[in-house]
Coordinates of C-alpha atoms and ligand atoms in Angstrom, one line a residue:
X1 CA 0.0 0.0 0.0
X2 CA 1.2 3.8 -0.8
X3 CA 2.0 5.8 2.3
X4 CA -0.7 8.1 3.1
X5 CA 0.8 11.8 1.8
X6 CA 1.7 14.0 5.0
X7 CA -0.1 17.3 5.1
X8 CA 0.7 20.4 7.9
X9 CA -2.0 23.1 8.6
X10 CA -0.4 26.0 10.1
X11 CA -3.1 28.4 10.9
X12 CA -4.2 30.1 14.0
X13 CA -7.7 30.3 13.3
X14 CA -8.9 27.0 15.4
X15 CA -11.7 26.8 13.0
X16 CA -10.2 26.9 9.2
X17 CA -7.5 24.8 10.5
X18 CA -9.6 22.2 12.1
X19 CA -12.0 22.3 8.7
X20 CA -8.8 21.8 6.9
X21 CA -7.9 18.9 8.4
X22 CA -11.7 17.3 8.3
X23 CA -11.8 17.7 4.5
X24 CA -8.2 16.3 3.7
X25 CA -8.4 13.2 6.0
X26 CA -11.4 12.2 4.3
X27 CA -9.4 12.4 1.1
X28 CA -6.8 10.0 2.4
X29 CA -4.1 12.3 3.8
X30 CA -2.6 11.9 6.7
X31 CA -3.1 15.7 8.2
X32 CA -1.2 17.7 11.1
X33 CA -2.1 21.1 12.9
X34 CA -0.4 23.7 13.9
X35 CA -1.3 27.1 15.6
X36 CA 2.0 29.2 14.9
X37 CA 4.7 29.1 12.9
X38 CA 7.7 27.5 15.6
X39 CA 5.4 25.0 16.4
X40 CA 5.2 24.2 12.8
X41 CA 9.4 24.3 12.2
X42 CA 9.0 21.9 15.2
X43 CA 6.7 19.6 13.5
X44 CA 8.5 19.6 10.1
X45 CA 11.7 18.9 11.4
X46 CA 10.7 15.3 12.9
X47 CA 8.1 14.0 10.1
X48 CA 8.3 14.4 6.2
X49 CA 5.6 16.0 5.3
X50 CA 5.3 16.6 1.4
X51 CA 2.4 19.8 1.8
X52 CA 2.7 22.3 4.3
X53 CA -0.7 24.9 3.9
X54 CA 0.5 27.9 5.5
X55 CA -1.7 31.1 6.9
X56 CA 0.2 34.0 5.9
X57 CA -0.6 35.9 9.1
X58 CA 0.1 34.0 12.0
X59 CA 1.0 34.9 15.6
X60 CA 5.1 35.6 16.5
X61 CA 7.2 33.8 13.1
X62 CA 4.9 35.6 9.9
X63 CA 3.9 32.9 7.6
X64 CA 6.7 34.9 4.7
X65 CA 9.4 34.0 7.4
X66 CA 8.0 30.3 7.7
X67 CA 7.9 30.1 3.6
X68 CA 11.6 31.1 3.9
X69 CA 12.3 29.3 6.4
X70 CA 11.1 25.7 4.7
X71 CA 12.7 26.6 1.6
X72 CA 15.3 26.8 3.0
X73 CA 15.1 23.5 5.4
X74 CA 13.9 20.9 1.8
X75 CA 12.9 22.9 -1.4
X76 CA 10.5 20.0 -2.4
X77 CA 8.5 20.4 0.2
X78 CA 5.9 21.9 -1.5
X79 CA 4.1 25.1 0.1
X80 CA 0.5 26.4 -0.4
X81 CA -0.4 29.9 1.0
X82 CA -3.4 31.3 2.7
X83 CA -4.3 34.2 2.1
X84 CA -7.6 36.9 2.9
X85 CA -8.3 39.2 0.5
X86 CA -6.6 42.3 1.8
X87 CA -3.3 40.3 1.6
X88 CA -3.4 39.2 -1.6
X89 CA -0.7 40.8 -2.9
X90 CA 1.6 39.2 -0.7
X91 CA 0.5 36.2 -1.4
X92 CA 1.6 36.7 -4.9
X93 CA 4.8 37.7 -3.3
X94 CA 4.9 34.5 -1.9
X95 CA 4.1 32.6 -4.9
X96 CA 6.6 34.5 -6.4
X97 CA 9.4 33.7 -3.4
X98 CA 8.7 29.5 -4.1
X99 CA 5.0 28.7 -2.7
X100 CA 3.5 27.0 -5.4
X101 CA 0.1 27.8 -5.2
X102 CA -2.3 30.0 -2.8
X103 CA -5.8 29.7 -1.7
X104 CA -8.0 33.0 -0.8
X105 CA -10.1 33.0 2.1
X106 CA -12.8 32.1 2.3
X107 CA -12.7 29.1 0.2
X108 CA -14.8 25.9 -0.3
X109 CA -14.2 22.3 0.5
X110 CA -13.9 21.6 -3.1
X111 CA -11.3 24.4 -3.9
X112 CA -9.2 23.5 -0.8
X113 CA -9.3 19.5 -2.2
X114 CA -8.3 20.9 -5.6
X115 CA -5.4 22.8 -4.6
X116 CA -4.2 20.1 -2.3
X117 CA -4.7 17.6 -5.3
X118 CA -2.3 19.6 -7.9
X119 CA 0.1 20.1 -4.7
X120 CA 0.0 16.7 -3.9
X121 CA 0.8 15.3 -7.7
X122 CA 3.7 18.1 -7.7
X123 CA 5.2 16.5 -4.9
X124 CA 5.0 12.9 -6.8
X125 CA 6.3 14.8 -9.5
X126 CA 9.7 16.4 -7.6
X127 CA 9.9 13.1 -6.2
X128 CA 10.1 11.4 -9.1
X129 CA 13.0 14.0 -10.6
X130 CA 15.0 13.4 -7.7
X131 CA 14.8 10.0 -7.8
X132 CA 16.2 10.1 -11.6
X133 CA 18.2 12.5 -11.0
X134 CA 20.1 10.4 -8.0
X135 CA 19.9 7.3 -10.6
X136 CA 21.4 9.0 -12.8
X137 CA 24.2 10.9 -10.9
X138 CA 25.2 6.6 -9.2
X139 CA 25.1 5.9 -13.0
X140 CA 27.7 8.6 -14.2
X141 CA 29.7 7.9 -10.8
X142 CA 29.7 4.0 -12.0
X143 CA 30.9 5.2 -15.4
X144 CA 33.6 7.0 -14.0
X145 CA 34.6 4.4 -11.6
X146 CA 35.1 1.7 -14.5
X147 CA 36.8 4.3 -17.0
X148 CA 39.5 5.0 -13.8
X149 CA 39.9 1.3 -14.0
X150 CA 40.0 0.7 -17.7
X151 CA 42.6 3.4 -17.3
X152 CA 44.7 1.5 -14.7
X153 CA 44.4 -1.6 -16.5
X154 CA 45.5 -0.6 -20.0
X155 CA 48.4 2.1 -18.7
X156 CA 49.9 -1.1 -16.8
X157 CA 50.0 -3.2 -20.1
X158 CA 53.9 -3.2 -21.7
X159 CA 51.8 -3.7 -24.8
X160 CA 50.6 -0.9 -26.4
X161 CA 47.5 -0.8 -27.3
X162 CA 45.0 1.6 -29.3
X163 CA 41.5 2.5 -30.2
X164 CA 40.5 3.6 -33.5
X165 CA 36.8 4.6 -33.9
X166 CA 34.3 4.0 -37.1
X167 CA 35.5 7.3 -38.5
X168 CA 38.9 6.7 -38.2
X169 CA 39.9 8.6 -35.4
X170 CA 42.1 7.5 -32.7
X171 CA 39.8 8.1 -30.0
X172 CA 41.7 6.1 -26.8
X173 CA 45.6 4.7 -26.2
X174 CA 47.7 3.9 -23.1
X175 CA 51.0 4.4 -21.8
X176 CA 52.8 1.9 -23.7
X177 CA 51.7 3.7 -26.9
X178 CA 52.7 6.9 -26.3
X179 CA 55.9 5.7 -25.2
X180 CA 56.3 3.3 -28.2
X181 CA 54.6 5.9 -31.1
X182 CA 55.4 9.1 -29.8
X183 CA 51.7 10.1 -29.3
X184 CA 50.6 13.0 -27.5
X185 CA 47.6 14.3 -25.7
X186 CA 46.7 16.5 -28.5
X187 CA 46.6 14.0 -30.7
X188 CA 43.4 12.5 -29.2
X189 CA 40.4 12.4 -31.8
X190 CA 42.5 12.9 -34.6
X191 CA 42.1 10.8 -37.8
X192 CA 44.4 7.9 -36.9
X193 CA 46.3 7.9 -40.3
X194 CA 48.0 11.3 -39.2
X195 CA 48.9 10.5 -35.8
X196 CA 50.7 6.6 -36.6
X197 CA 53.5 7.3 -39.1
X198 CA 54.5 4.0 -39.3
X199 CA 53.0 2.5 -43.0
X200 CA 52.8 -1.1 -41.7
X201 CA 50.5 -0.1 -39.1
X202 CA 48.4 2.2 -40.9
X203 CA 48.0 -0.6 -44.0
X204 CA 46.9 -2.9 -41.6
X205 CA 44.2 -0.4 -40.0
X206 CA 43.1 0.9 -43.9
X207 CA 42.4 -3.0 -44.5
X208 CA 40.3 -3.5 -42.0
X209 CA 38.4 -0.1 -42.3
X210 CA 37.5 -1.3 -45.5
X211 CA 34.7 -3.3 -44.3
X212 CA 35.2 -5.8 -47.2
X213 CA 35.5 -9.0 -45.3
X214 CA 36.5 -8.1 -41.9
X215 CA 39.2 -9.7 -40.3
X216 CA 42.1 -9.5 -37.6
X217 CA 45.5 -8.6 -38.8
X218 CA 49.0 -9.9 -37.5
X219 CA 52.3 -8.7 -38.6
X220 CA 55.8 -7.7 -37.6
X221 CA 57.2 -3.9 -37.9
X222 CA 60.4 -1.7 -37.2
X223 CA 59.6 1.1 -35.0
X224 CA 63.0 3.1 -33.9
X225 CA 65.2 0.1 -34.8
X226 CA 63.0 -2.3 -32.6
X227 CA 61.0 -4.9 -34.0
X228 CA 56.9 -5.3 -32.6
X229 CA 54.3 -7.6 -33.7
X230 CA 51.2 -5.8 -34.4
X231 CA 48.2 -6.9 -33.5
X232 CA 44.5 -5.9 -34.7
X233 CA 41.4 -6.9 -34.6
X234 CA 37.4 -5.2 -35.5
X235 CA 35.4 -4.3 -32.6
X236 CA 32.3 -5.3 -33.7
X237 CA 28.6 -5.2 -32.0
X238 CA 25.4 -6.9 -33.3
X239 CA 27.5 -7.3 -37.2
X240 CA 28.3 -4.1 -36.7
X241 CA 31.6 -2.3 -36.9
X242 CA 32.3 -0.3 -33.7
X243 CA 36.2 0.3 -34.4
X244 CA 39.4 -1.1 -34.3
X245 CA 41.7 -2.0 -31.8
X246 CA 45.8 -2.1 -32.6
X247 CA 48.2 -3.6 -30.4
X248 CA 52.0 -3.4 -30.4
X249 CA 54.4 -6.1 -28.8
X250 CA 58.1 -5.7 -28.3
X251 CA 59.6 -9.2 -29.8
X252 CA 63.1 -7.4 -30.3
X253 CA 64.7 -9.9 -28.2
X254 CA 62.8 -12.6 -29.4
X255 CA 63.9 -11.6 -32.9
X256 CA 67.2 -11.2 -31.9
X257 CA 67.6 -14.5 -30.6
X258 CA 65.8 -16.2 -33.8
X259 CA 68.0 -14.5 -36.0
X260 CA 70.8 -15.5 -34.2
X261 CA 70.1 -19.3 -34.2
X262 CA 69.2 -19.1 -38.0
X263 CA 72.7 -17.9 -38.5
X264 CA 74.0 -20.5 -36.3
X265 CA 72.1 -23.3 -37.8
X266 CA 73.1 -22.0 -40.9
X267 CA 77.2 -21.7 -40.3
X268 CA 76.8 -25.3 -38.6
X269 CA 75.6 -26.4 -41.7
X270 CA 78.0 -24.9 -43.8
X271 CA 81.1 -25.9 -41.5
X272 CA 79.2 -30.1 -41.7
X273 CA 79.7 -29.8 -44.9
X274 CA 83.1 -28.9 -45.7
X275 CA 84.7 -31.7 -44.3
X276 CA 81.9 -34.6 -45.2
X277 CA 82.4 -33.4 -48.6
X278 CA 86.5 -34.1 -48.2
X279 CA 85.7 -37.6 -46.3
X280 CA 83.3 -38.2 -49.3
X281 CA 85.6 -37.4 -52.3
X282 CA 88.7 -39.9 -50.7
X283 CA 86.0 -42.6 -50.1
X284 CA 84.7 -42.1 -53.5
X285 CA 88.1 -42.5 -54.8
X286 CA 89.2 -45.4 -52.9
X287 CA 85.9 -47.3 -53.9
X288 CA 86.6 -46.7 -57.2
X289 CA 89.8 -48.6 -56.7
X290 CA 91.6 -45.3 -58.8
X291 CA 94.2 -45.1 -55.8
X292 CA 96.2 -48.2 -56.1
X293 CA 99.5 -47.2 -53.7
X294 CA 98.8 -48.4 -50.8
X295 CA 101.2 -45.3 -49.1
X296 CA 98.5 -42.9 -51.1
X297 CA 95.7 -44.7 -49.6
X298 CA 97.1 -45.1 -45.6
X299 CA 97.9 -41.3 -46.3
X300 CA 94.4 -40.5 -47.6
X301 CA 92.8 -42.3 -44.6
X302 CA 94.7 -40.2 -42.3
X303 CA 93.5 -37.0 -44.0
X304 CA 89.9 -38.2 -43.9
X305 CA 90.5 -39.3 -40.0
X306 CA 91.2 -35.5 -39.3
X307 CA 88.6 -34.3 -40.6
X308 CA 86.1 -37.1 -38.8
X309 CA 88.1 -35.2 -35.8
X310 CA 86.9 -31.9 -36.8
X311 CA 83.3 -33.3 -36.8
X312 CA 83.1 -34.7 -33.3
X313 CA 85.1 -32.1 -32.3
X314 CA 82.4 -29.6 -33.6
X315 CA 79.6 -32.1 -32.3
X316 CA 81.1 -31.6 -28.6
X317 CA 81.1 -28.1 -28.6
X318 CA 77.7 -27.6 -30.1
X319 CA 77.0 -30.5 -27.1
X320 CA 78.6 -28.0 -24.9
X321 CA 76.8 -24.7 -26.4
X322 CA 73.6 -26.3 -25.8
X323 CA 74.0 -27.7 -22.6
X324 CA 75.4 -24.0 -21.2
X325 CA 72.0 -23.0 -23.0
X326 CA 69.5 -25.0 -21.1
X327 CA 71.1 -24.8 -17.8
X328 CA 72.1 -20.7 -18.1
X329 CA 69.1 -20.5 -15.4
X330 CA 69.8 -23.7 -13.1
X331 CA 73.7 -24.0 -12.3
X332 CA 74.4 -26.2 -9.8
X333 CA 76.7 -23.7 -7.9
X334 CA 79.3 -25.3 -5.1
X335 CA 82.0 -24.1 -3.7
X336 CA 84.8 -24.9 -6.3
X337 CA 88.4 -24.9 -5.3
X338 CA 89.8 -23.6 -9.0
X339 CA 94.0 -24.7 -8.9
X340 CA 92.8 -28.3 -8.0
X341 CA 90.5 -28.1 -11.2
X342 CA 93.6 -26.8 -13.2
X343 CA 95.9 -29.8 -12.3
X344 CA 93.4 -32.4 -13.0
X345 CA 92.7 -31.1 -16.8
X346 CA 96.4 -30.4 -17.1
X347 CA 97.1 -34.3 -16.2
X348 CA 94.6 -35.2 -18.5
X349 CA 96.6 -33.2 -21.3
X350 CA 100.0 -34.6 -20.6
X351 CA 100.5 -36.6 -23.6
X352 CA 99.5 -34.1 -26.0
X353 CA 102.1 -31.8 -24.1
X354 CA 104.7 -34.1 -24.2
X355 CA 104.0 -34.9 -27.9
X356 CA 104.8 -31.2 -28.9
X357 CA 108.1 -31.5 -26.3
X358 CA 106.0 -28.1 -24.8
X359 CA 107.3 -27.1 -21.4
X360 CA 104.3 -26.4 -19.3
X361 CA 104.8 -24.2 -15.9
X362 CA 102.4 -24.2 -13.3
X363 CA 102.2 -21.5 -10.7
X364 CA 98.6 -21.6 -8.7
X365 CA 98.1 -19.5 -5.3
X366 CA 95.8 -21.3 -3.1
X367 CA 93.0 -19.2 -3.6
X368 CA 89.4 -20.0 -1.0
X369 CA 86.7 -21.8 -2.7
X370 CA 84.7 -20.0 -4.5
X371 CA 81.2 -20.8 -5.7
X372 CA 80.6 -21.9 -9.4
X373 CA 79.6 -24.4 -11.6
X374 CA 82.1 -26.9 -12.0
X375 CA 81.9 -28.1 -15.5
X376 CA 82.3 -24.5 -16.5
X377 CA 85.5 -23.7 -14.9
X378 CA 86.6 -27.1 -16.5
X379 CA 85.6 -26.3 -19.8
X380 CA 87.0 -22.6 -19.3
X381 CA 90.3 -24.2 -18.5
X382 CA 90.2 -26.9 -21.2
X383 CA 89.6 -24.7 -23.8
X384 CA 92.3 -22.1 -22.9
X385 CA 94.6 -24.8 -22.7
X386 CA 94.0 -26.7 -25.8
X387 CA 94.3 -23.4 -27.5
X388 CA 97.9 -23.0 -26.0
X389 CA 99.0 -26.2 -27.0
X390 CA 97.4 -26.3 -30.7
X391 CA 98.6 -22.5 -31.2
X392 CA 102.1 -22.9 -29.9
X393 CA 105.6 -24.2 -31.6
X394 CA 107.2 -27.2 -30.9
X395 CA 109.7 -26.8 -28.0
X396 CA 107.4 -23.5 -26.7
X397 CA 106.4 -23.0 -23.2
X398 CA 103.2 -22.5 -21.6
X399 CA 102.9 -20.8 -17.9
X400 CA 99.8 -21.5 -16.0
X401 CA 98.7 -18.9 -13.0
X402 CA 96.3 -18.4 -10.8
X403 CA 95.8 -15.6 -8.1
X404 CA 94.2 -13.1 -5.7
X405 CA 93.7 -9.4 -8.1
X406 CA 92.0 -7.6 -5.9
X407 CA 88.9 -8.7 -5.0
X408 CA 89.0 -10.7 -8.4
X409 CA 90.0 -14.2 -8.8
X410 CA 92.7 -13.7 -12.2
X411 CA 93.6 -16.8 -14.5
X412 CA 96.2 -16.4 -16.7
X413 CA 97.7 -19.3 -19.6
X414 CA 100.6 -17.8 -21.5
X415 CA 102.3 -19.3 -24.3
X416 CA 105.0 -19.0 -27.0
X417 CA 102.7 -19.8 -30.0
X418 CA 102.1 -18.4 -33.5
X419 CA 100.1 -15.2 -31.4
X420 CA 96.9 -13.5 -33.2
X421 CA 97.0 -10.7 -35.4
X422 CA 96.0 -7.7 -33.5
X423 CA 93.2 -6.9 -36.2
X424 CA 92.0 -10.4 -35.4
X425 CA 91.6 -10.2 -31.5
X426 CA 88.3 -9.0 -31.6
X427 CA 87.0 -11.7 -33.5
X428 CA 88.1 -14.8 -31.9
X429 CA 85.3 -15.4 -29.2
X430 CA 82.6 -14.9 -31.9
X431 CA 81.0 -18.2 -32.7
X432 CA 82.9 -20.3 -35.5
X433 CA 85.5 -17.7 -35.9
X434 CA 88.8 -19.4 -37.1
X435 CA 92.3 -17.2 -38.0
X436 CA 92.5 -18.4 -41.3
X437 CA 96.6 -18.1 -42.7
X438 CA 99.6 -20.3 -43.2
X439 CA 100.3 -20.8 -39.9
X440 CA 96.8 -21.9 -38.6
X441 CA 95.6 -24.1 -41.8
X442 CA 97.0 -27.6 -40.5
X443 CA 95.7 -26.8 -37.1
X444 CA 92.1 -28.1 -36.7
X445 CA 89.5 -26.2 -35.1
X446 CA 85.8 -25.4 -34.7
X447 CA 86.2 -22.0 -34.1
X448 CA 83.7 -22.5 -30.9
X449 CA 86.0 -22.8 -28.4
X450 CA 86.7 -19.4 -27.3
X451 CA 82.8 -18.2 -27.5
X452 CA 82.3 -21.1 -25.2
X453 CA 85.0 -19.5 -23.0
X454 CA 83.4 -16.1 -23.6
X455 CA 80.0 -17.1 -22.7
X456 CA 81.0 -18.7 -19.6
X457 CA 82.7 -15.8 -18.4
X458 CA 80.0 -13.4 -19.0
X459 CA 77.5 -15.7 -17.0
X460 CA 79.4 -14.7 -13.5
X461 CA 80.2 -11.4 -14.7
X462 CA 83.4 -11.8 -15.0
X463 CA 86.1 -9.9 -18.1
X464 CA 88.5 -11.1 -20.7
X465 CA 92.0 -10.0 -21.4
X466 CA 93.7 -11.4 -24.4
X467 CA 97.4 -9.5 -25.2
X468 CA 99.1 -11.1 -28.4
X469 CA 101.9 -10.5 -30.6
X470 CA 102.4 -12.5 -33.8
X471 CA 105.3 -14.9 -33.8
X472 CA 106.1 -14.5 -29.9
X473 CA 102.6 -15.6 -28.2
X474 CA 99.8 -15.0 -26.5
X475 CA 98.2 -14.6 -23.1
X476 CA 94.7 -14.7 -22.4
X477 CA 93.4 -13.3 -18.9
X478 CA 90.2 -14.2 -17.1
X479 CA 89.3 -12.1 -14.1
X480 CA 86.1 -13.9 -12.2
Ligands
ADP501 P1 89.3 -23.2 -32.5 O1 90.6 -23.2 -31.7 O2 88.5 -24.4 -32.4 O3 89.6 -22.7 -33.9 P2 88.6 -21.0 -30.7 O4 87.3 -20.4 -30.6 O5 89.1 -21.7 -29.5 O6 88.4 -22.0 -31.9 O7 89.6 -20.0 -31.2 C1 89.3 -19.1 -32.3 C2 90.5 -18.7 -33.0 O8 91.3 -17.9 -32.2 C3 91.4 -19.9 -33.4 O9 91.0 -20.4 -34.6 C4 92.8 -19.2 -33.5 O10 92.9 -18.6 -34.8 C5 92.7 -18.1 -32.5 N1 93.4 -18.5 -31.2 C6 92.7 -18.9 -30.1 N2 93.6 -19.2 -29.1 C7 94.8 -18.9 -29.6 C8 96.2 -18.9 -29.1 N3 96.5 -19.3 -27.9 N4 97.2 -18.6 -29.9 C9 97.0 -18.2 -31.2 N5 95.7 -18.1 -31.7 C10 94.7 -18.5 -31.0

């Protein structure tokens, strides 16, 4: 059931008021008295009422002051004025001031209803407003609410991402793109086409505006040397086309990385090939029974031995490449003690040192533990010293030390070889990289060995020092 409307008669005159409140009840109000106008403030401040019929002349507070006073107090309570015929000009007044409606004494039962009716449906009416009104004002404070989040969400994305409207226009964008595409605040609402430079982009976003068979787009562009896969894809409502959205992700690295394993793969390939094509061509000739010397044939065996060297030699160090690969993130790091490491692969090399009558001198400082991987430090080692042997002269010397620099642990292997062109130093630890003259052509290689070296130096931030003169030696110096 719908509350009963709440009515105040403020009027002094016992009879009018009490008449008042006869006719209204009977039409379903719920009515109230009052003789003067602080009663009546009293009486408004603890119940709702939605009419209050005031007397304009009324004992102590004037009925003006009480109009002025409840407009002030709620502005929807909605005031009627009563007024005798002497004061009707102030009850115009009044009218004009915010009562909406007056009633000249005397008046009838059926003019008072009347009045009260029109009053009554105002109210209903101002009620309603308000009620839209609030609706309306949670709405736009929802609204806002999500757009701050939207904001949040989409300025947190390393993507960058865009919003192109129907028209064209670039009408939202986060941080990421402004950072990525150099777009400005300004630039908001502009035909898209003007603000994205970049022709990939804007190709992709003209193909989809065409509407012709709409569809999301995926391809890979340069921006400021870095490479991004674009993203983008039709907003679309009920069939209908809404806008586009563009997104930008930064693959450089993952670029990088692919580009770098296709030139791998393809150098491995080439450097498989050389020497299977030399094992081939004496095979072929030896099945052909052309090479009848038996001296020619033990000699061409040997030749095509080496090179079967060169292979499994290159198969280790890919081995080892990939192994330092997959376990970059999980070493198994323990406390290593790095001279004891040093004399066991130097035993292990003792025949190939004595073969070349090399003179090897060892001097290691018992240096603490140290933690590390310990198949790196033995294939850091190895490879230095496999170098030193292959790369030195008969009869040459290699010294061996390890010590305290500083707060750096400093391994040095010197030796008395054919040394490396200074124009060449650069090059040696990049992978496959082989010195390629007189001296070095009988000396097999993969040309790994060093960017092994290299890479497992650089994993515990460590530095390389190579010095080298041509035809005296070299030394190469690891600080860890
Ligand atoms: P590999 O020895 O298998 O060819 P590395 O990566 O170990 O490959 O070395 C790259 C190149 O650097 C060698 O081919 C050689 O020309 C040069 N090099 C490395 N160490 C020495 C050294 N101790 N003395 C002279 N040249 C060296």
């Amino acid at each position: 059931m719908l509350e009963k409307e709440k009515i105040l008669v403020v009027d002094d005159e016992l009879s009018i008021s009490q008449a008042c409140k006869k006719i209204l009840t009977k039409e379903g109000f719920d009515v109230e008295i009052a003789f003067d106008g602080s009663k009546a403030k009293k009486l408004i401040e603890k119940k709702e009422f939605g009419v209050v019929i005031v007397d304009l002349k009324l004992p102590g507070l004037s009925g003006d002051e009480l109009l002025h006073w409840i407009r002030e107090f709620d502005q929807d309570i909605v005031c009627i004025v009563i007024t005798g015929y002497p004061s009707y000009d102030s009850a115009v007044t009044s009218v004009k001031e915010g009562a909406y409606d007056y009633i000249p004494k005397p008046f009838t039962a059926g003019e008072l209803r009347r009045i009260v009716r029109k009053a009554v449906d105002r109210r209903l009416l101002l009620r309603k407003m308000h009620q839209l009104q609030e609706e309306r004002e949670k709405n736009l404070q929802l609204l806002a609410q999500e757009k701050t989040k939207l904001k949040v969400v989409i300025n947190s994305m390393t993507d960058a991402v865009l919003v192109v409207n129907n028209k064209g226009e670039l009408v939202l964008y986060n941080l990421a793109a402004e950072r990525i595409l150099g777009i400005k605040k300004e630039e908001l609402e502009r035909p898209f086409k003007e603000v994205v430079k970049n022709q990939t982009i804007r190709k992709m976003v003209e193909a989809i505006m065409d509407g012709r068979g709409v569809f999301a787009l995926s391809r890979e562009t340069k921006i400021n040397g870095k490479s991004y896969l674009v993203n983008i894809a039709p907003v679309k409502e009920d069939e209908e086309m809404l806008g586009l959205v563009v997104s930008l992700r930064d693959i450089t690295e993952i670029r990088r990385i692919s580009d770098i394993k296709s030139a791998f793969l393809t150098m491995v390939a080439h450097e498989v090939r050389s020497p299977l094509g030399i094992i081939e061509g004496y095979l072929d000739l030896m099945l052909k029974g052309v090479v009848e010397d038996k001296k020619k044939m033990v000699q061409m065996l040997q030749r095509a031995k080496i090179k079967v060297e060169t292979l499994r030699e290159l198969t280790e160090d890919l081995l080892s490449l990939a192994r330092m690969e997959a376990e970059r993130i999980k070493k198994r790091l323990v406390p290593v003690n790095l001279a004891e490491i040093i004399r066991e692969v130097v035993d292990l090399y003792q025949e190939k040192i004595k073969e070349r009558n090399i003179r090897l001198k060892m001097s290691l400082q018992n240096i603490p533990p140290f933690l590390a991987d310990k198949n790196d430090m033995v294939l850091l080692f190895t490879n230095l010293l496999d170098n030193a042997i292959k790369y030195n002269v008969d009869g040459g010397k290699i010294e061996v030390g390890l010590r305290k620099a500083g707060s750096k642990i400093e391994l040095r292997v010197k030796d008395t070889g054919i040394g490396i062109p200074q124009d060449k130093i650069e090059k040696i630890f990049e992978e496959f990289y082989r010195v390629k003259d007189e001296k070095t052509r009988m000396i097999s290689g993969t040309g790994l060995g060093l960017s092994i070296v290299s890479k497992i130096v650089n994993s515990y931030q460590g530095r390389i020092k190579v010095e080298s003169r041509e035809g005296e030696g070299s030394i190469f110096s690891i600080y860890l």
